[in-house]
Amino acid sequence: MAVIETRETFVGTSVKRREDASFLTGRATFIDNLTLPGTVYMAVVRCPYPHARIASVNLDAARAAEGVVAAFSGADLAEDWKGSLPCAWAVTEDIKMPPHFPLAVEEARHQGDGVAVVIAESRALAKDAAELVEVDYEALDATADVERALEDGAPLVHADLGTNECYVWKLETDGVQAALDAADVVVTRRYVQPRLIPNAMEPRGVLAQVGPTGEATIWSSTQVPHILRFALQIVLGIPEAKIRVIAPDVGGGFGSKLDVYAEEALVIALAKRLGRPVKWTEERSENYVATIHGRDTVHELTFAATKDGKITVVKSEAKCAMGAYLQLVTPGIPLLGAWIYNGPYDIPNYSVTFTGVFTHTTPTDAYRGAGRPEATYVLERTMDALAAELGIDPIELRRRNFITEYPAELASGLTIDSGDYHASLDRLLELLDLDSIRSEQTARREGGDTKLLGVGFSTYNEMCGLAPSRILGAIRYAVGGWDSATIRVQPLGSVQVVTGTSPHGQGHETSWSQIVGDQLGVALADIEVLHGDTAVSQLGMDTYGSRSLAVGGVALVHASAKIVDKARQIVSHQLEVSADDLEFADGTFRVKGSPEREMTIQAAAFQAHSAHNLPDGMEPGLEATATYDPPNFSWPGGAHAAVVEVDTETGDTRLVRYVAVDDVGAAVNPMIVEGQVHGGITQGIAAALWEEAVYDEDANLLTTTMTTYLVPTAAELPSFETDLTETRSPTNPLGVKGVGETGTIASAPAVINAVVDALSHLGVTDMQMPATPERVWRAIQEVKA
Amino acid sequence: MIPAPFDYEVAESAEHAIALLGEREDAKLLAGGHSLLPAMKLRLARPSVLVDIGRLAELSYVRDEGEYVAIGALTRHRDVHHDPLLQEHCPVVSFAAGTIGDPQVRHRGTIGGTLAYGDPASDLPAVMLALDAELVVRGQGGERMVPASEFFTGVFQTAIASAEMLVEVRVPKRAAAGWSYTKMTRRAQDWATVAVAAIVERTNGAVGKASIGLTNMGATPLRASAAEDALAGGATIAEAAALIPDGTDPSTDYAASADFRRHLAKVLGRRALEEAVAR
Ligand SMILES: Cc1cc2nc3c(=O)[nH]c(=O)nc-3n(C[C@H](O)[C@H](O)[C@H](O)COP(=O)(O)OP(=O)(O)OC[C@H]3O[C@@H](n4cnc5c(N)ncnc54)[C@H](O)[C@@H]3O)c2cc1C
């Protein structure tokens, strides 16, 4: 491994993001900025009912409309599909995996299910003509409620399955029941976690072109160009080798673009049929029904504990909405949290059960945190419930249960490599000044103030850096969890870095160049990072699950080491010294003991390319590829606190302070880390106080626009106070853990715990997310009554 | 996101706009566009032609007319908010305009547009109702004056006839009165869940006579007459506030149920009256 001996490193400094120059000056390239000569535009006709039989589709009027090139129903295109849109995670052997084709043919199963497409010379003409498609729907009963969907006689999403139960998955250690029986106290709570809409700033978009010999190029606003490529072979039958997927600048994803969507297959099929490039840009309201949602679970969580607060059992039973179909990883989302239902606590007995449930709704899938916010929410809420039950301070209760020795083998079977949960909590309490908050809280209560204060905590950990491929195999995930890097030192010494990760806002170009800059001792300006094009980056598993740095970033280190090794051999040959006698630092090889004899890595690169004088048998060029499969997950953790002010007369709840101390391992770029923490926290707070996809009894989505689905803005939020504690991960040479999801995982329970804390003296013990003014006010009325 | 097809005409004067409106039955005036364009993009509104009055500088003004302040229909919320004349004589108007949406909305949206749209969740309608403002409506046959109490006729409905336009709003000067516009929103830029406008004449530091306007408590902006009468009859603020929901018919939506809105109207009403008396 290349070791930096003398020079200050780039890693660990807040280098400004090189991406921002183009983003901030409007020169980024998003799908909607791309057009090829002859491009035609697709509009999708979507079912307005939550569930309907499609009696007929009449395309005559649409086909006759101005500018229309073609129009197709689901039946018209059925022969184009060689396979269903894939679901890569059959979580159990007997999971029910109903087929899911890009357009519905006989039955539509959620609002927004595509039933026909219209292709026209402009986007507006396609949209106008789509209104002329006459679909004869016969509306059928539907439900959007996970609990109702499991009742006898519930409307079935897939009638042929005879049930809405998709799977039951269970992980349980021996002796859970005995430990429950032996416990001093048992606390069980029920939690509803609402459905969330990811709201990437850029909705999805796709553009496809198919050449005369069947080679297909697709530009997609996706997080997963590599996964998309092989999925497209499955759906379309085009050999992967003939498919090129390009993810240009991608305006956010939060997991919603970690997927393979109907429209991606449709534009290729249509481009092939029509011999013209086909483009589709999602509308915002369309995004609300056609792009995956997150969460939507009902949990029952049980803790058993001794009377001095040592937790002996965690047992979770959850019903998790799948929606109407299984998208790429829909059934696996709960499992991403399955191993952290103990959180940062040492709990010897462990039982987690998930029931996947079909409902007549847009499919769910990965949304920032994916499975781990759900787990952390029920865990941290129940921590407070247990503390209240035992009369132990919630902070003290957490401390009594923290894992303190590493590696920590969990009852669930995994091993946490490192951490220091006390250290994060200590630092949090330093920043928070809890005493003055408590005295202000008491003063307001005693003074009869209608604006009460509450403070809530969440100490958490997460399992990310997805993922050791063997473990993925063991839990029935279809693909691997490795990633790759290729480094090419050019003849004159500049460096191309090709990564298999696919950034969509995370600043990989900056952080990756910091890592390679250190490893090779070259200037940041001499490093170019390439990504997001399967013709450029052949190998990769893309970006999601806080995996890019802990997997793809580590691959950079391994590839750099190979470069340095080869360069060392060249230098050794040219200077006629043993390779062992060369030191490498700051991009220069020096002979030990006579440092005036030296050669830079750039000079070595020139020698490698001129090939005039290489060691016998050495291939010219200075390029290396490394594929890294992590031996373990990575385990960030930390402590968060929220302070809220609740207006007891109106229920209006405002966040007044938010303090977060995270341990994400080594921070490659602290500024980028901070950005991720802020954004992540905001999304968790959003779930706690504002966001909720609301359906009526008949499964009609009511929150269909940004006017009613309340994404908070900077105006609603205080300035967050953040800090880091650091325990380096011993699992990888960078010591990194991942930061993309920490904030979202930690923040929602801290906020809700704070709301409950504000009202606890009145007798309020529970609050459902989001804590809307009406819910808060009603909770107060209930305890008054 | 993409409206249905429409034609577009630029009006050169109010008369020109009115003439253009008369030519096509489903023509619509386009002022700030911050209600109309979102509705068109969702294809909820489908005018065949837009008559753009957004450039009519002649209709953007705030003037002292002695008894009242006249506001041209094209005056932007931002300008209403910052106008010194309004701040002095009708402070509740400029204050309420400053609570509309966000800076972008306030720079585009117009007072004429917000009144003509007839959205019961909008802020200035209830304020105008509480102030007994008068609205000047012009048609091919000339101008007529409509009191605010007769202007708002239903959800998205007003007394403006199809080939008419609102040209001016006349707000009585009430510099001496205490005032408040107390608004609760989910997010800063949202429409009011409920808001209460209170204009109060003080006698010996207590409420003498009050006008109370309600935002988002029914199909139109409403006056809380029962509460106003109670105050005139000597009731305390708390007693009167309890009567504010009388005669209202709020809706249930994403922000609140009807019942909760009735409750909020009492709390916000009490707070508004207390603030008005003190200011
Ligand atoms: C994000 C957002 C937040 C908002 N928040 C608020 C809020 O908190 N409170 C609030 O009150 N409003 C809010 N609004 C609405 C905003 O105030 C609008 O600007 C206003 O309601 C309409 O004014 P406009 O000039 O934009 O009218 P337009 O959208 O141009 O027109 C609205 C309607 O009025 C008609 N019209 C316009 N001018 C005239 C006229 N002179 N005579 C006759 N008819 C006319 C039009 O034909 C159209 O039917 C918000 C809007 C947005 C987009």
CSV table of C-alpha atoms in Angstrom, one decimal, chain A residues 561-746:
chain,number,residue,atom,x,y,z
A,561,ALA,CA,-1.0,0.8,-4.7
A,562,LYS,CA,-0.7,-1.1,-8.0
A,563,ILE,CA,0.3,2.0,-9.8
A,564,VAL,CA,2.9,2.8,-7.3
A,565,ASP,CA,4.2,-0.7,-7.4
A,566,LYS,CA,4.6,-0.7,-11.1
A,567,ALA,CA,6.2,2.8,-11.1
A,568,ARG,CA,8.6,1.6,-8.4
A,569,GLN,CA,9.8,-1.2,-10.6
A,570,ILE,CA,10.4,1.2,-13.5
A,571,VAL,CA,12.3,3.6,-11.3
A,572,SER,CA,14.3,0.8,-9.7
A,573,HIS,CA,15.2,-0.4,-13.2
A,574,GLN,CA,16.2,3.0,-14.4
A,575,LEU,CA,18.1,4.1,-11.3
A,576,GLU,CA,19.6,0.7,-11.0
A,577,VAL,CA,18.7,0.3,-7.4
A,578,SER,CA,16.7,-2.4,-5.7
A,579,ALA,CA,13.0,-1.6,-5.4
A,580,ASP,CA,13.3,-2.0,-1.7
A,581,ASP,CA,15.7,0.8,-1.5
A,582,LEU,CA,13.2,3.3,-2.9
A,583,GLU,CA,11.1,5.5,-0.7
A,584,PHE,CA,7.9,7.0,-2.2
A,585,ALA,CA,6.6,10.3,-0.9
A,586,ASP,CA,5.0,13.4,-2.4
A,587,GLY,CA,4.9,11.8,-5.8
A,588,THR,CA,8.7,11.1,-5.9
A,589,PHE,CA,10.8,8.0,-5.5
A,590,ARG,CA,14.1,8.6,-3.7
A,591,VAL,CA,16.9,6.3,-3.1
A,592,LYS,CA,17.2,5.6,0.6
A,593,GLY,CA,20.3,7.3,1.9
A,594,SER,CA,21.0,9.3,-1.3
A,595,PRO,CA,17.8,11.3,-1.8
A,596,GLU,CA,19.3,13.3,-4.6
A,597,ARG,CA,18.8,10.2,-6.7
A,598,GLU,CA,15.1,10.5,-7.4
A,599,MET,CA,12.5,10.1,-10.1
A,600,THR,CA,8.9,11.5,-10.0
A,601,ILE,CA,5.9,9.4,-10.7
A,602,GLN,CA,5.2,11.6,-13.7
A,603,ALA,CA,8.7,10.7,-15.1
A,604,ALA,CA,8.0,7.1,-14.4
A,605,ALA,CA,4.7,7.4,-16.3
A,606,PHE,CA,6.5,8.9,-19.3
A,607,GLN,CA,9.0,6.0,-19.2
A,608,ALA,CA,6.1,3.5,-18.9
A,609,HIS,CA,4.5,4.9,-22.1
A,610,SER,CA,7.7,5.5,-24.2
A,611,ALA,CA,8.7,2.0,-23.2
A,612,HIS,CA,12.2,2.6,-24.4
A,613,ASN,CA,13.8,1.2,-21.3
A,614,LEU,CA,11.5,-0.9,-19.2
A,615,PRO,CA,12.4,-4.0,-17.2
A,616,ASP,CA,12.3,-7.2,-19.3
A,617,GLY,CA,8.8,-8.5,-19.8
A,618,MET,CA,7.0,-5.4,-18.4
A,619,GLU,CA,4.0,-4.3,-20.4
A,620,PRO,CA,4.0,-0.6,-21.4
A,621,GLY,CA,1.6,1.8,-19.8
A,622,LEU,CA,0.8,2.8,-16.3
A,623,GLU,CA,-2.8,1.7,-15.6
A,624,ALA,CA,-4.3,-0.4,-12.9
A,625,THR,CA,-7.7,-1.6,-11.9
A,626,ALA,CA,-8.7,-2.9,-8.5
A,627,THR,CA,-11.9,-4.4,-7.4
A,628,TYR,CA,-12.6,-4.2,-3.7
A,629,ASP,CA,-15.1,-6.4,-1.9
A,630,PRO,CA,-15.4,-5.2,1.7
A,631,PRO,CA,-14.9,-7.9,4.4
A,632,ASN,CA,-17.5,-6.2,6.6
A,633,PHE,CA,-20.2,-3.5,6.6
A,634,SER,CA,-19.2,-0.2,8.0
A,635,TRP,CA,-20.8,1.1,11.2
A,636,PRO,CA,-21.2,4.8,11.6
A,637,GLY,CA,-22.9,6.0,14.8
A,638,GLY,CA,-23.5,9.0,17.0
A,639,ALA,CA,-25.7,11.0,19.2
A,640,HIS,CA,-28.3,13.6,18.2
A,641,ALA,CA,-30.6,15.9,20.1
A,642,ALA,CA,-33.5,18.0,19.1
A,643,VAL,CA,-35.1,20.8,21.0
A,644,VAL,CA,-38.7,21.7,20.1
A,645,GLU,CA,-41.1,24.3,21.1
A,646,VAL,CA,-44.8,23.2,21.1
A,647,ASP,CA,-47.6,25.7,21.2
A,648,THR,CA,-50.1,23.9,23.3
A,649,GLU,CA,-53.1,25.9,22.1
A,650,THR,CA,-52.5,25.3,18.4
A,651,GLY,CA,-50.3,22.2,18.4
A,652,ASP,CA,-47.8,24.1,16.2
A,653,THR,CA,-44.4,22.5,16.8
A,654,ARG,CA,-41.2,24.2,15.8
A,655,LEU,CA,-37.7,22.9,16.0
A,656,VAL,CA,-35.6,25.4,17.8
A,657,ARG,CA,-32.2,23.6,18.0
A,658,TYR,CA,-30.7,20.5,16.5
A,659,VAL,CA,-27.4,19.2,17.7
A,660,ALA,CA,-25.7,16.2,16.0
A,661,VAL,CA,-22.4,14.5,16.8
A,662,ASP,CA,-21.6,11.8,14.3
A,663,ASP,CA,-18.8,9.3,14.1
A,664,VAL,CA,-18.4,8.5,10.4
A,665,GLY,CA,-14.8,7.3,10.7
A,666,ALA,CA,-12.2,9.4,8.9
A,667,ALA,CA,-13.7,12.4,7.1
A,668,VAL,CA,-12.1,12.7,3.7
A,669,ASN,CA,-13.6,16.1,3.1
A,670,PRO,CA,-15.2,17.5,6.3
A,671,MET,CA,-17.1,20.1,4.4
A,672,ILE,CA,-18.8,17.5,2.2
A,673,VAL,CA,-19.4,15.4,5.3
A,674,GLU,CA,-21.1,18.4,6.9
A,675,GLY,CA,-23.3,18.9,3.8
A,676,GLN,CA,-24.4,15.3,3.9
A,677,VAL,CA,-25.1,15.5,7.6
A,678,HIS,CA,-27.2,18.6,7.1
A,679,GLY,CA,-29.2,17.2,4.2
A,680,GLY,CA,-29.7,13.9,6.0
A,681,ILE,CA,-30.9,15.5,9.2
A,682,THR,CA,-33.3,17.7,7.2
A,683,GLN,CA,-34.9,14.7,5.6
A,684,GLY,CA,-35.4,12.9,8.9
A,685,ILE,CA,-36.9,16.1,10.5
A,686,ALA,CA,-39.1,16.4,7.4
A,687,ALA,CA,-40.6,13.0,8.2
A,688,ALA,CA,-41.0,13.9,11.9
A,689,LEU,CA,-42.8,17.2,11.4
A,690,TRP,CA,-44.1,17.6,7.8
A,691,GLU,CA,-43.9,15.0,5.1
A,692,GLU,CA,-46.5,12.3,4.7
A,693,ALA,CA,-48.0,10.7,1.6
A,694,VAL,CA,-51.7,10.6,2.5
A,695,TYR,CA,-54.2,8.2,0.9
A,696,ASP,CA,-57.9,8.1,1.3
A,697,GLU,CA,-59.9,5.0,2.2
A,698,ASP,CA,-60.0,4.0,-1.4
A,699,ALA,CA,-56.3,4.3,-2.0
A,700,ASN,CA,-56.4,7.6,-3.8
A,701,LEU,CA,-53.3,9.7,-3.1
A,702,LEU,CA,-54.3,13.0,-1.7
A,703,THR,CA,-50.9,14.7,-1.4
A,704,THR,CA,-50.3,14.9,-5.2
A,705,THR,CA,-48.4,18.1,-5.4
A,706,MET,CA,-45.7,20.1,-3.5
A,707,THR,CA,-48.5,22.2,-2.1
A,708,THR,CA,-49.9,19.4,0.0
A,709,TYR,CA,-46.9,17.1,0.4
A,710,LEU,CA,-44.9,19.4,2.7
A,711,VAL,CA,-41.2,19.3,2.0
A,712,PRO,CA,-39.7,21.8,4.5
A,713,THR,CA,-37.5,24.6,3.4
A,714,ALA,CA,-34.6,26.5,5.1
A,715,ALA,CA,-37.2,28.9,6.6
A,716,GLU,CA,-38.6,26.1,8.8
A,717,LEU,CA,-35.3,25.0,10.2
A,718,PRO,CA,-32.8,26.3,12.7
A,719,SER,CA,-29.1,26.3,11.8
A,720,PHE,CA,-27.9,22.8,12.9
A,721,GLU,CA,-25.0,22.4,15.3
A,722,THR,CA,-22.9,19.6,14.1
A,723,ASP,CA,-19.6,18.0,15.2
A,724,LEU,CA,-17.7,14.8,14.6
A,725,THR,CA,-16.0,12.3,16.9
A,726,GLU,CA,-13.8,9.9,15.1
A,727,THR,CA,-13.1,6.2,15.5
A,728,ARG,CA,-11.4,5.0,12.3
A,729,SER,CA,-12.8,1.8,10.8
A,730,PRO,CA,-10.1,-0.9,11.0
A,731,THR,CA,-11.8,-2.7,8.2
A,732,ASN,CA,-10.4,-0.5,5.4
A,733,PRO,CA,-7.2,1.4,4.9
A,734,LEU,CA,-8.9,4.8,4.7
A,735,GLY,CA,-10.6,4.3,8.1
A,736,VAL,CA,-13.9,5.5,6.6
A,737,LYS,CA,-17.5,4.4,7.4
A,738,GLY,CA,-20.0,6.4,5.3
A,739,VAL,CA,-22.1,9.4,5.9
A,740,GLY,CA,-24.9,9.6,3.3
A,741,GLU,CA,-27.7,8.4,5.5
A,742,THR,CA,-26.7,9.0,9.1
A,743,GLY,CA,-28.6,12.2,9.6
A,744,THR,CA,-31.9,10.7,8.2
A,745,ILE,CA,-31.5,7.6,10.3
A,746,ALA,CA,-30.9,9.5,13.5
